[in-house]
PDB file of C-alpha atoms and ligand atoms in Angstrom:
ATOM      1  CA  UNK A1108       4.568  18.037  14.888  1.00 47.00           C
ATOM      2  CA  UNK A1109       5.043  14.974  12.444  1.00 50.00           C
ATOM      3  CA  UNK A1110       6.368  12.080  13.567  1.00 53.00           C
ATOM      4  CA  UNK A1111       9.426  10.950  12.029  1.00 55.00           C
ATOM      5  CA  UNK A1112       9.917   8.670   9.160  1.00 58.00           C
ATOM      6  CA  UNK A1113       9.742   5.494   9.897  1.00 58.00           C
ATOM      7  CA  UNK A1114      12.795   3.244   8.801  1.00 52.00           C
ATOM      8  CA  UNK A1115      13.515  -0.038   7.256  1.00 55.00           C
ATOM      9  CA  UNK A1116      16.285  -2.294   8.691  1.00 47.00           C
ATOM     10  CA  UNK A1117      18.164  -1.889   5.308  1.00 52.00           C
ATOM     11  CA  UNK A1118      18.462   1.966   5.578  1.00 49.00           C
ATOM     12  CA  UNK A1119      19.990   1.281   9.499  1.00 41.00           C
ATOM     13  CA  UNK A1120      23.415  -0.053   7.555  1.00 43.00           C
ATOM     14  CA  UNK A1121      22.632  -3.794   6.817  1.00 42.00           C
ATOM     15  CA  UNK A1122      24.639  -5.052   4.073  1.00 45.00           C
ATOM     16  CA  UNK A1123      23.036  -4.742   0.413  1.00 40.00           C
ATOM     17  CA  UNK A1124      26.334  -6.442  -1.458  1.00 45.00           C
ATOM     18  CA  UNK A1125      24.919  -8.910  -3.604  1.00 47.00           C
ATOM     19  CA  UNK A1126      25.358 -12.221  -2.070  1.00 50.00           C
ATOM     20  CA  UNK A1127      23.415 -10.925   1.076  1.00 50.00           C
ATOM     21  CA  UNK A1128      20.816  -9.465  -1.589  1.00 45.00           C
ATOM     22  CA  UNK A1129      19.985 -12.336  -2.785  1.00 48.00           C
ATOM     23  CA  UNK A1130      19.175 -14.257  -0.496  1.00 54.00           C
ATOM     24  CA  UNK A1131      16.875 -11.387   1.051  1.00 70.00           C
ATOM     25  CA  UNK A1132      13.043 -11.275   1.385  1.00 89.00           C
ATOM     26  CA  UNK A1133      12.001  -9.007  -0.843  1.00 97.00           C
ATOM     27  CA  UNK A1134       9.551  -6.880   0.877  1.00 98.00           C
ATOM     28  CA  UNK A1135       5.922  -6.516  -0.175  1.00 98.00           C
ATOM     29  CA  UNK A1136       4.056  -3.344  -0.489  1.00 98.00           C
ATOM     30  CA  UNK A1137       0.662  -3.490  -0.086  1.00 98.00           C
ATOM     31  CA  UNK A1138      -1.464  -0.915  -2.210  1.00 98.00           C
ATOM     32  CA  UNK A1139      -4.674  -0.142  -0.856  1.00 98.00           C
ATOM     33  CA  UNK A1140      -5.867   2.629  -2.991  1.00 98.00           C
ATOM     34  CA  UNK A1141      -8.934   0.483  -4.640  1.00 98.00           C
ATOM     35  CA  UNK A1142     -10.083  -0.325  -1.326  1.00 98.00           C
ATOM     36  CA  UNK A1143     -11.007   3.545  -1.402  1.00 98.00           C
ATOM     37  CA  UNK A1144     -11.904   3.454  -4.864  1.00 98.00           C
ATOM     38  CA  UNK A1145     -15.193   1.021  -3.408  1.00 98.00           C
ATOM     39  CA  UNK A1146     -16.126   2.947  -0.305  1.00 98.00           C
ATOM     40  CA  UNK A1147     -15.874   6.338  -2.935  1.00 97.00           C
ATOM     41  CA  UNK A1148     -18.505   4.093  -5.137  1.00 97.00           C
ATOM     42  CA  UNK A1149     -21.062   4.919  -2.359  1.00 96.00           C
ATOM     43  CA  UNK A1150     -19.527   8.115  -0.206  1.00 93.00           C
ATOM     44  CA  UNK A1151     -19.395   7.132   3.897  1.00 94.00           C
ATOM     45  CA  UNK A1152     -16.738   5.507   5.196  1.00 97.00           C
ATOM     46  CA  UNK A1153     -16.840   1.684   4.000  1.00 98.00           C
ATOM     47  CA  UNK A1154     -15.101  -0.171   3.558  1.00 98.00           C
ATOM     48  CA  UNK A1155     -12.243   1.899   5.159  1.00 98.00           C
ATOM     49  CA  UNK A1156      -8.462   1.560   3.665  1.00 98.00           C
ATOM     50  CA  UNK A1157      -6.811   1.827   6.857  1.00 98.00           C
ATOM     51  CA  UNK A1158      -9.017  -0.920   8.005  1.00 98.00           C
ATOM     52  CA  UNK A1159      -7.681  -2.696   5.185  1.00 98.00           C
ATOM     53  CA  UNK A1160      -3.925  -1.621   5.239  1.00 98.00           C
ATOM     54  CA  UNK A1161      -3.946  -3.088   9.446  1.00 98.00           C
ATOM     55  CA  UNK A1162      -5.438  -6.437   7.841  1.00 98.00           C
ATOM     56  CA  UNK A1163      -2.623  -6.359   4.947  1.00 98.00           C
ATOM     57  CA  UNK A1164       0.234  -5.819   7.958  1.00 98.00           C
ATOM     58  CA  UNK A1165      -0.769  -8.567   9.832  1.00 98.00           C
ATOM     59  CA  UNK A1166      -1.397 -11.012   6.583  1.00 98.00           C
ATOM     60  CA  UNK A1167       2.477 -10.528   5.953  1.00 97.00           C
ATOM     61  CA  UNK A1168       3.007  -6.838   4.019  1.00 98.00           C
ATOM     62  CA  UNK A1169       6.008  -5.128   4.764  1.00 98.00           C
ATOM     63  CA  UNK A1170       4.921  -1.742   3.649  1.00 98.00           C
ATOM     64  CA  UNK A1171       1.274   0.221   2.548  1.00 98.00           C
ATOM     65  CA  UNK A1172       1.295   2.229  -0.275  1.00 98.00           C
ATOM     66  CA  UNK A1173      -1.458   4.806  -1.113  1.00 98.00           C
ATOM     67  CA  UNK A1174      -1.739   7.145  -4.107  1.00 97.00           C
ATOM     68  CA  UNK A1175      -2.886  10.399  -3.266  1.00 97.00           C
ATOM     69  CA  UNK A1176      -4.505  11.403  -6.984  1.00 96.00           C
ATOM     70  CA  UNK A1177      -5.126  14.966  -7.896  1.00 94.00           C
ATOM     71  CA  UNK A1178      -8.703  14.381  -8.257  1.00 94.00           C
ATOM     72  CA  UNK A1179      -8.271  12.079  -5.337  1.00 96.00           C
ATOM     73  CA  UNK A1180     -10.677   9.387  -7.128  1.00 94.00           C
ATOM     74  CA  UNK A1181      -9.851   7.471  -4.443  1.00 95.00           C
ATOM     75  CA  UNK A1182      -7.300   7.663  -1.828  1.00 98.00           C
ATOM     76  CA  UNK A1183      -8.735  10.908   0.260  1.00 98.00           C
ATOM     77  CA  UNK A1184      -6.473  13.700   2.142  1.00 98.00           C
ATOM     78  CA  UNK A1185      -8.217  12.148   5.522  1.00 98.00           C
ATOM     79  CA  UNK A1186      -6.714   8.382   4.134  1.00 98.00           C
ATOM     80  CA  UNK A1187      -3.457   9.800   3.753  1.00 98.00           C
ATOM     81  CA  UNK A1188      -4.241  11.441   7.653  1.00 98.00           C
ATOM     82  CA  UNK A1189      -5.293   8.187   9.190  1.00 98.00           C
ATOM     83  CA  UNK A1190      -2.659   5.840   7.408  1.00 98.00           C
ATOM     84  CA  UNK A1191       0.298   8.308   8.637  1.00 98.00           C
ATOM     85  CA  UNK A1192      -1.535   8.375  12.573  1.00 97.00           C
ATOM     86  CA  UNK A1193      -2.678   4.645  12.733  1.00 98.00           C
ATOM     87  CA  UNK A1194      -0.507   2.310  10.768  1.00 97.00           C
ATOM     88  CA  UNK A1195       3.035   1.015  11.994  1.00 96.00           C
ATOM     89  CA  UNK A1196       4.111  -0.083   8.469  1.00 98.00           C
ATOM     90  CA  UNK A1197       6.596   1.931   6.322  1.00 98.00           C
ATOM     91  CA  UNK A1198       4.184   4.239   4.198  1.00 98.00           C
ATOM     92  CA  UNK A1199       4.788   5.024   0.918  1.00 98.00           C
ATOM     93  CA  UNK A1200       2.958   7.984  -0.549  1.00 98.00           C
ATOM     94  CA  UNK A1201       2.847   7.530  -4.156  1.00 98.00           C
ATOM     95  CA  UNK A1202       2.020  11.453  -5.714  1.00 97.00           C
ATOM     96  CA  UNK A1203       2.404  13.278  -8.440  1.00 96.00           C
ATOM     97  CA  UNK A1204       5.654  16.130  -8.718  1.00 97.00           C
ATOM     98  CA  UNK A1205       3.180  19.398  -7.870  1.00 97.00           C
ATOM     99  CA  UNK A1206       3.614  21.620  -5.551  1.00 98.00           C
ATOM    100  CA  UNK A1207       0.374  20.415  -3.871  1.00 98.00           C
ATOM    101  CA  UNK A1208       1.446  16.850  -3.437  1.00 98.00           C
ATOM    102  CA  UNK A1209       5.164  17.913  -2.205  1.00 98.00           C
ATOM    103  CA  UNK A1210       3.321  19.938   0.522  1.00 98.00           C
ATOM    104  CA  UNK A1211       1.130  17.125   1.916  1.00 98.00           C
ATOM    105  CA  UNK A1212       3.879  14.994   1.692  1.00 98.00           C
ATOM    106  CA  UNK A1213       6.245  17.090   3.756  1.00 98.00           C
ATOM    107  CA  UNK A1214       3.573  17.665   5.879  1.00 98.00           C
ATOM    108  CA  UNK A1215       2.858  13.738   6.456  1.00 98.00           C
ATOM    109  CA  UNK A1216       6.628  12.980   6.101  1.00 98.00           C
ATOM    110  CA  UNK A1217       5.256   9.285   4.995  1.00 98.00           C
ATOM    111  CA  UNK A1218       8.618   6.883   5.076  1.00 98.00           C
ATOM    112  CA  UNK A1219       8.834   6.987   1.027  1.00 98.00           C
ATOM    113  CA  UNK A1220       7.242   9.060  -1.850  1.00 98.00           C
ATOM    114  CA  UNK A1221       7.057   7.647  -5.008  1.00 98.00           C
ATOM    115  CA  UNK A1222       6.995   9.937  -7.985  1.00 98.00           C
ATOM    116  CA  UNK A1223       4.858   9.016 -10.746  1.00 97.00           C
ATOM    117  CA  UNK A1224       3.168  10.770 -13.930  1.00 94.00           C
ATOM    118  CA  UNK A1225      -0.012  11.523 -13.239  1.00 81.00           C
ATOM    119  CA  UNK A1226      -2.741  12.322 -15.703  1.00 76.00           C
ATOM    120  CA  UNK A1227      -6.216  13.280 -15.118  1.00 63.00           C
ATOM    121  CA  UNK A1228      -7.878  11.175 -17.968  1.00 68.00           C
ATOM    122  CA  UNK A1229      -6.032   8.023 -17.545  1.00 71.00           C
ATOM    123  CA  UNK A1230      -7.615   4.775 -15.578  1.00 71.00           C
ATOM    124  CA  UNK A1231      -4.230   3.971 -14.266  1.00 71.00           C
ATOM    125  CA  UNK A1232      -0.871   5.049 -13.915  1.00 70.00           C
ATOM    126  CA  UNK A1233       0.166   4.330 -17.673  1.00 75.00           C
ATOM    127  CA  UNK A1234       3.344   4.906 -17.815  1.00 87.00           C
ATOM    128  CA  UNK A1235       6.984   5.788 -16.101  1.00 95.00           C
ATOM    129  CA  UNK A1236       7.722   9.257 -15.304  1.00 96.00           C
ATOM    130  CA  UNK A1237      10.547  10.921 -17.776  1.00 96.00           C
ATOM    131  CA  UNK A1238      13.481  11.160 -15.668  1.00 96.00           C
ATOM    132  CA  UNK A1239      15.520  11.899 -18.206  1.00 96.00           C
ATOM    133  CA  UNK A1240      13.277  14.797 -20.010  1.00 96.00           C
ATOM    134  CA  UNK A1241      12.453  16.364 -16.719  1.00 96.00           C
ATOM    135  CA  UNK A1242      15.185  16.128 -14.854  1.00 97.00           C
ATOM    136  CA  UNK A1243      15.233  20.046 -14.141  1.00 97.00           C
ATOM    137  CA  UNK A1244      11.540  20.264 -13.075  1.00 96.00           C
ATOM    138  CA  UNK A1245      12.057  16.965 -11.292  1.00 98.00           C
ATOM    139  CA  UNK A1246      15.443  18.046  -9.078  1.00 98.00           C
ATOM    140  CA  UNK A1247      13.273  20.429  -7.082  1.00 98.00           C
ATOM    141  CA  UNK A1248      11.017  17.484  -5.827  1.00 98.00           C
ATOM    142  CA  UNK A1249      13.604  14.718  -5.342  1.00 98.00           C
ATOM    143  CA  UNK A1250      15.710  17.288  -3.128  1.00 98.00           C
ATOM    144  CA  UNK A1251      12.827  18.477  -0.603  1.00 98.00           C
ATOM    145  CA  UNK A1252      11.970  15.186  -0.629  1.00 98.00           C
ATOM    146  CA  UNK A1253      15.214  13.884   0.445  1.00 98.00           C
ATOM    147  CA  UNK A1254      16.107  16.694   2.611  1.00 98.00           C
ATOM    148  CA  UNK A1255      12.755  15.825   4.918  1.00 98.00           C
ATOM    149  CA  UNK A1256      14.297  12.683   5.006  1.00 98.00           C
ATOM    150  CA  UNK A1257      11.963  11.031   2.602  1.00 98.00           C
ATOM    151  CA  UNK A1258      13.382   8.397   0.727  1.00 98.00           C
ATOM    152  CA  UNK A1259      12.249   9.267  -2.996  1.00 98.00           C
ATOM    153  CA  UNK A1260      11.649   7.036  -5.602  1.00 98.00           C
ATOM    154  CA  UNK A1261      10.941   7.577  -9.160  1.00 98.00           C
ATOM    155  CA  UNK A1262       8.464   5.505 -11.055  1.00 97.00           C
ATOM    156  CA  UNK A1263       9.934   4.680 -14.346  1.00 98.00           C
ATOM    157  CA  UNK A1264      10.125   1.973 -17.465  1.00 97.00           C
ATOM    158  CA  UNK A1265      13.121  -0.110 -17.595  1.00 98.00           C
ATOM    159  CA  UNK A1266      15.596   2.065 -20.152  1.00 97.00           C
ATOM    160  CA  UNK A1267      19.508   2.887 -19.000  1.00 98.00           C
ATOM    161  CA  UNK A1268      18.488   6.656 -19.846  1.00 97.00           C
ATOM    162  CA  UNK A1269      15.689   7.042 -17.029  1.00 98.00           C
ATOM    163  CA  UNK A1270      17.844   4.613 -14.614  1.00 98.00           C
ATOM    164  CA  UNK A1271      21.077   7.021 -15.657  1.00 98.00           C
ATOM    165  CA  UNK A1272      18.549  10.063 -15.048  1.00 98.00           C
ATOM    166  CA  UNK A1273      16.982   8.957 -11.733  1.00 98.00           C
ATOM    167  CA  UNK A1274      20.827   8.264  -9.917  1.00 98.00           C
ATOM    168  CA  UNK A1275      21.378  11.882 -11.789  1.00 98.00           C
ATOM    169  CA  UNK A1276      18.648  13.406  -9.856  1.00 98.00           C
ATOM    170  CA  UNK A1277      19.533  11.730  -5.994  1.00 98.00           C
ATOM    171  CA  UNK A1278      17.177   9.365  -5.831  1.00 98.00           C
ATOM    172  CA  UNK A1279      17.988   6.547  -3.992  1.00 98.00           C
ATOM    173  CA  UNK A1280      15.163   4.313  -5.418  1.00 98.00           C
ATOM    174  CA  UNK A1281      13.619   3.359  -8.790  1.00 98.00           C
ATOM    175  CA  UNK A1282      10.625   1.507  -9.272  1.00 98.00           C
ATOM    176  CA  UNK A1283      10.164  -0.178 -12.808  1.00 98.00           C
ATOM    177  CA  UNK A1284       7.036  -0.511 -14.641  1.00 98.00           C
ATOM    178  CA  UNK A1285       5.933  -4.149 -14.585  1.00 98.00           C
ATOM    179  CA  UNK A1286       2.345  -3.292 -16.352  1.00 97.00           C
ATOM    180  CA  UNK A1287       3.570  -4.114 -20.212  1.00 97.00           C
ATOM    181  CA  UNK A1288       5.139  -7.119 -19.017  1.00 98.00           C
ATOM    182  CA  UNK A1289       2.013  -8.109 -17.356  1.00 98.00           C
ATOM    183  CA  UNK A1290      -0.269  -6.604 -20.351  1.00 97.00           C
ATOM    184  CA  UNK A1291       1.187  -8.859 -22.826  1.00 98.00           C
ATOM    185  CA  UNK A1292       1.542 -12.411 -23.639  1.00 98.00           C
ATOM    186  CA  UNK A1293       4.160 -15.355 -25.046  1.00 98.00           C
ATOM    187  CA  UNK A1294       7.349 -13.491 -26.699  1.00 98.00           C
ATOM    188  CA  UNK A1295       6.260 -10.059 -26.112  1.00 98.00           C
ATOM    189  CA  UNK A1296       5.981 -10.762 -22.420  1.00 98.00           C
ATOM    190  CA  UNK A1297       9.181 -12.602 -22.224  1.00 98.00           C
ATOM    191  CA  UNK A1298      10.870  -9.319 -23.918  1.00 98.00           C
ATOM    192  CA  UNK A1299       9.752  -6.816 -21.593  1.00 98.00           C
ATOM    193  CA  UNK A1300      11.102  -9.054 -18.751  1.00 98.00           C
ATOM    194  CA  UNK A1301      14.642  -9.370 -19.866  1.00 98.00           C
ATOM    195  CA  UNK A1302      14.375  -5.164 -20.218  1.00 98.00           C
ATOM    196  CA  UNK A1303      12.776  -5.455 -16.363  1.00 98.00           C
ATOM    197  CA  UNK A1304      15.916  -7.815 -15.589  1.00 98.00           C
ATOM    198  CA  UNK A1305      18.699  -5.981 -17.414  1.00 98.00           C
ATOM    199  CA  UNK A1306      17.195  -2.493 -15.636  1.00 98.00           C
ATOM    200  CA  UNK A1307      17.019  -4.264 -12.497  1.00 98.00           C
ATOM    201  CA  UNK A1308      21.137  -5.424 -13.259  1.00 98.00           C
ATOM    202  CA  UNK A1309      21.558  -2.141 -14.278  1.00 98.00           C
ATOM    203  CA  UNK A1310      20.365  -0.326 -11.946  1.00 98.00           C
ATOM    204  CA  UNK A1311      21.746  -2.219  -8.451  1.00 98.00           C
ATOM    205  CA  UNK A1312      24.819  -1.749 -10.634  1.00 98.00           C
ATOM    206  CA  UNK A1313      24.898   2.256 -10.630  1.00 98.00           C
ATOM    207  CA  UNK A1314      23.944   2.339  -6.853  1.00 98.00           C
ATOM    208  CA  UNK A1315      20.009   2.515  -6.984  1.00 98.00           C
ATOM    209  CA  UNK A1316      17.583   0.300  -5.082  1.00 98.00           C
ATOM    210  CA  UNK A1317      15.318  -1.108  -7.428  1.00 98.00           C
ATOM    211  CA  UNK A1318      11.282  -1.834  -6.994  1.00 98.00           C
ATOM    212  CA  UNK A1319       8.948  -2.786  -9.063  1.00 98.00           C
ATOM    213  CA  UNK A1320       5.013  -2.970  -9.380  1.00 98.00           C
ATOM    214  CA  UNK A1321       1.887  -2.548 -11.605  1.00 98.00           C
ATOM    215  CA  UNK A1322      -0.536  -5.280 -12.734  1.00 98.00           C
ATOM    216  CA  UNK A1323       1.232  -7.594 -11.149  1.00 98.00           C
ATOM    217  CA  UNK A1324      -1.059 -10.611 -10.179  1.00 98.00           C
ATOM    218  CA  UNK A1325      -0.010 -14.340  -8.847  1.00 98.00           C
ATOM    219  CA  UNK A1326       0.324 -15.735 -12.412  1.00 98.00           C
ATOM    220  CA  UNK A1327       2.774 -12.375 -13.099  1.00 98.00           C
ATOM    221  CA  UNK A1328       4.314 -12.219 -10.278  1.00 98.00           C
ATOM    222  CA  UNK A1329       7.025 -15.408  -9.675  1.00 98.00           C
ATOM    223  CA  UNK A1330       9.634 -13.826 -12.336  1.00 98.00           C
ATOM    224  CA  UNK A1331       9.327 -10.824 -11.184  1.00 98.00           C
ATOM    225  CA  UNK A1332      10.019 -11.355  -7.788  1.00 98.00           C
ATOM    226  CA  UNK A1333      12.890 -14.209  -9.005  1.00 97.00           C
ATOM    227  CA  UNK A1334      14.877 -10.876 -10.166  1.00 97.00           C
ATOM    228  CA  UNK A1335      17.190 -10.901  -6.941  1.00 96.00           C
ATOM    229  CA  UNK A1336      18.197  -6.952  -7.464  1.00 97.00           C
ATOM    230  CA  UNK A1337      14.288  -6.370  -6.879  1.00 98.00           C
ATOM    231  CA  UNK A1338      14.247  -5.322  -3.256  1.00 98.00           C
ATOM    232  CA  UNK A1339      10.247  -4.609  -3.152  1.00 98.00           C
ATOM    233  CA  UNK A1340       7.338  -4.945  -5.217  1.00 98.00           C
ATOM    234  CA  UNK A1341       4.300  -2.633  -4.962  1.00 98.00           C
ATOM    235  CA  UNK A1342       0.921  -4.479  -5.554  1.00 98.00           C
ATOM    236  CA  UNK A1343      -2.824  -3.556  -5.246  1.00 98.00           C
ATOM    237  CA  UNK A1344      -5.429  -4.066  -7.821  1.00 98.00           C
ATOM    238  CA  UNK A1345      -5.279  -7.438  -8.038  1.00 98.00           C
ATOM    239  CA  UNK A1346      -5.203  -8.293  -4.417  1.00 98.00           C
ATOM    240  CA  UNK A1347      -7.973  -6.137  -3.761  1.00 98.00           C
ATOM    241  CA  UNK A1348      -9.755  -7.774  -6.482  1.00 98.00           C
ATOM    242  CA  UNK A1349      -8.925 -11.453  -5.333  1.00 98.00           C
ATOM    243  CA  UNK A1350      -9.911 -10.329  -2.025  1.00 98.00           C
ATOM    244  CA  UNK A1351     -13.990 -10.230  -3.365  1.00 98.00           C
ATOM    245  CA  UNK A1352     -13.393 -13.982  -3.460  1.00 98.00           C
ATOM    246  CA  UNK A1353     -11.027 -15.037  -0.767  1.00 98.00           C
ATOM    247  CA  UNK A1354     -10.920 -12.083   2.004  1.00 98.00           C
ATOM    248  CA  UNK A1355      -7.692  -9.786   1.698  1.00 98.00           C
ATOM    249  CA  UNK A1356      -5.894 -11.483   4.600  1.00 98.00           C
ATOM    250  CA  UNK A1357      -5.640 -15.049   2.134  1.00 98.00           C
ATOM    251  CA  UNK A1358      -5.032 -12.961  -0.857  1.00 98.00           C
ATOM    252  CA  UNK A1359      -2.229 -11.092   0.806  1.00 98.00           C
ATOM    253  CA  UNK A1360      -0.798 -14.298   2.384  1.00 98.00           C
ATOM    254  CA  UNK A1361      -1.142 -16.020  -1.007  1.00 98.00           C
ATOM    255  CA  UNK A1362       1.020 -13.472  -2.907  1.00 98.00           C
ATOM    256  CA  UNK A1363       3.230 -13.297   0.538  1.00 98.00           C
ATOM    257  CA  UNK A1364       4.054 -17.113  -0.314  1.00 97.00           C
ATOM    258  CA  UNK A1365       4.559 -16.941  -4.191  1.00 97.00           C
ATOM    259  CA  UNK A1366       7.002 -14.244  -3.360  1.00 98.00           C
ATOM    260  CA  UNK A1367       8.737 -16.218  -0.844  1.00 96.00           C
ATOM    261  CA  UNK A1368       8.895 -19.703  -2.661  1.00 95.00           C
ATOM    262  CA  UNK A1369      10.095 -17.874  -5.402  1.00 95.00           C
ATOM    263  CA  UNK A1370      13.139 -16.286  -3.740  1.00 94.00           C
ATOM    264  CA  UNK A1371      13.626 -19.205  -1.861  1.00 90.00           C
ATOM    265  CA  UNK A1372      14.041 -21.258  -4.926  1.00 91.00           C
ATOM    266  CA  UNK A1373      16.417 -18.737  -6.179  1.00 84.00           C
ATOM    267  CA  UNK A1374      18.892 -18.953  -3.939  1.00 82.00           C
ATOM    268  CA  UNK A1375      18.810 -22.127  -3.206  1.00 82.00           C
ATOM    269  CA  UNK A1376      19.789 -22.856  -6.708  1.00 80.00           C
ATOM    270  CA  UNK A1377      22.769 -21.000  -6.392  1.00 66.00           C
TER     271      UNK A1377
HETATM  272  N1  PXP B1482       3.407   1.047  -8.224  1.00 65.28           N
HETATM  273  C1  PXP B1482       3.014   2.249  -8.704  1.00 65.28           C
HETATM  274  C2  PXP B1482       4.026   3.333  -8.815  1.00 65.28           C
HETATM  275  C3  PXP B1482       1.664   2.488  -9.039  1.00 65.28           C
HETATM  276  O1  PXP B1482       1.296   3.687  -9.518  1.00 65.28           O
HETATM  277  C4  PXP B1482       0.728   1.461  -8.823  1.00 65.28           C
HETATM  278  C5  PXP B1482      -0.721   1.720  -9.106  1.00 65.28           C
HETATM  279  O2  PXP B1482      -1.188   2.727  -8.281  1.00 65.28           O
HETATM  280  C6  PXP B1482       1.182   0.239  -8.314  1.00 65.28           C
HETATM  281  C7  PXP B1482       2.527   0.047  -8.044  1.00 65.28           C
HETATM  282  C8  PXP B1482       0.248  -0.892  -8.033  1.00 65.28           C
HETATM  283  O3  PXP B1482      -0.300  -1.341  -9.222  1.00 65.28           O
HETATM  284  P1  PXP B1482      -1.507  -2.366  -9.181  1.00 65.28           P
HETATM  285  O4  PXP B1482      -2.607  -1.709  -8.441  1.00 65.28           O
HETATM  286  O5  PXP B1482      -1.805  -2.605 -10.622  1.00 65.28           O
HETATM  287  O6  PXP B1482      -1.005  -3.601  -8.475  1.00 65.28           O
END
């Protein structure tokens, strides 16, 4: 039998009204899928992601999030196994809305799911998932999801219509696409981060919890994680990267800090 899901202190009834939220730790998810995408470079088993996502717990991550792909270029079925057996963090399962995924994730009963668009010839996740154009294929997901006691998010840009769409569907969580603010530079970049801040406003405002993740790196990261509606941001490439250089423990605590200071600063100023 599965174990149960695990839970977060928030979902046990502490208070989320926004003078408490702000001066929260926002909670780090550590994504570990490009630890896999290495070991996969060679076949075997190294180096091993749930070696990885223990290191990432104890280096200050509140979470470990995996993405089970369909061609599973790099998170593997056995991963998703092991991480659900032998980790004591929250998991969240990122997948895709197929029948395939839904049944490995009620299966695993992993402590979130994260719902993202998925498409074979893409590098990366590109973009959000289209709440708002697929809400009917969508509802079937988000409620066997939820009814497993899953707690779903949906992976989507910052835009009232997908934020509108997502509380719509049931889902208690939205995570917004940080990867165009991080992709772009000067005015552009400082555009998409008002849309990530008014979505974020926006959002808390019609009951959602709000995440956020993608290319974020420690240059990116400060004003995202100053956004006191942001309850959790998802990261792995780059810490996985800056862990070549500095071993994933320092790279993890690194981020763990900028995150910290950041929020500190915040509400401490008010
Ligand atoms: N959040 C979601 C929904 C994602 O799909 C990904 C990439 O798998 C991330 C966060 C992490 O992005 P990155 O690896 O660029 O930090």
């Amino acid at each position: 039998m599965a174990k149960p899901p695990k839970r977060l202190p928030e979902d046990r009834g502490l208070n989320l009204s926004p003078p408490n939220l702000k001066s929260m730790r926002q909670r780090l998810g550590v994504n570990i899928d490009h630890v896999a995408t290495i070991r996969n470079a060679r076949g075997g088993g190294f180096p091993d992601p749930v070696r990885a996502a223990k290191l990432a717990a104890q280096a200050g991550a509140d979470g470990i999030t995996a993405h089970l792909r369909e061609d599973r270029r790099h998170i593997s079925d056995d991963d998703i196994e092991r991480l659900s057996r032998e980790i004591d963090l929250p998991l969240n399962l990122e997948m895709a809305a197929t029948d395939e995924m839904l049944q490995i994730a009620l299966k695993h009963r992993p402590h979130a799911a994260c719902i993202v668009p998925e498409k074979r010839e893409e590098r990366t996740t590109e973009g959000g998932i289209d709440a708002a154009g697929q809400q009917e294929r969508l509802a079937p997901f988000v409620k066997a999801l939820g009814d497993a006691g899953i707690r779903v998010s949906l992976f989507i840009e910052s835009d009232s219509k997908q934020l509108e769409a997502a509380a719509r569907l049931g889902a208690p969580v939205v995570e917004l696409h940080t990867g165009a603010y991080c992709d772009s530079t000067g005015a552009q970049r400082d555009e998409h981060l008002r849309s990530i801040e008014s979505a974020a406003r926006f959002g808390a405002s019609i009951g959602l919890e709000i995440h956020a993740g993608h290319g974020l790196t420690y240059e990116t990261v400060a004003a995202i994680a100053a956004i006191p509606q942001i309850r959790e941001l998802n990261i792995g490439h780059f810490l996985v990267g800056e862990a070549i250089f500095v071993g994933l423990d320092a790279s993890v605590r690194q981020m763990r800090v900028l995150m910290d200071e950041t929020r500190l600063a915040r509400s401490a100023s008010g």
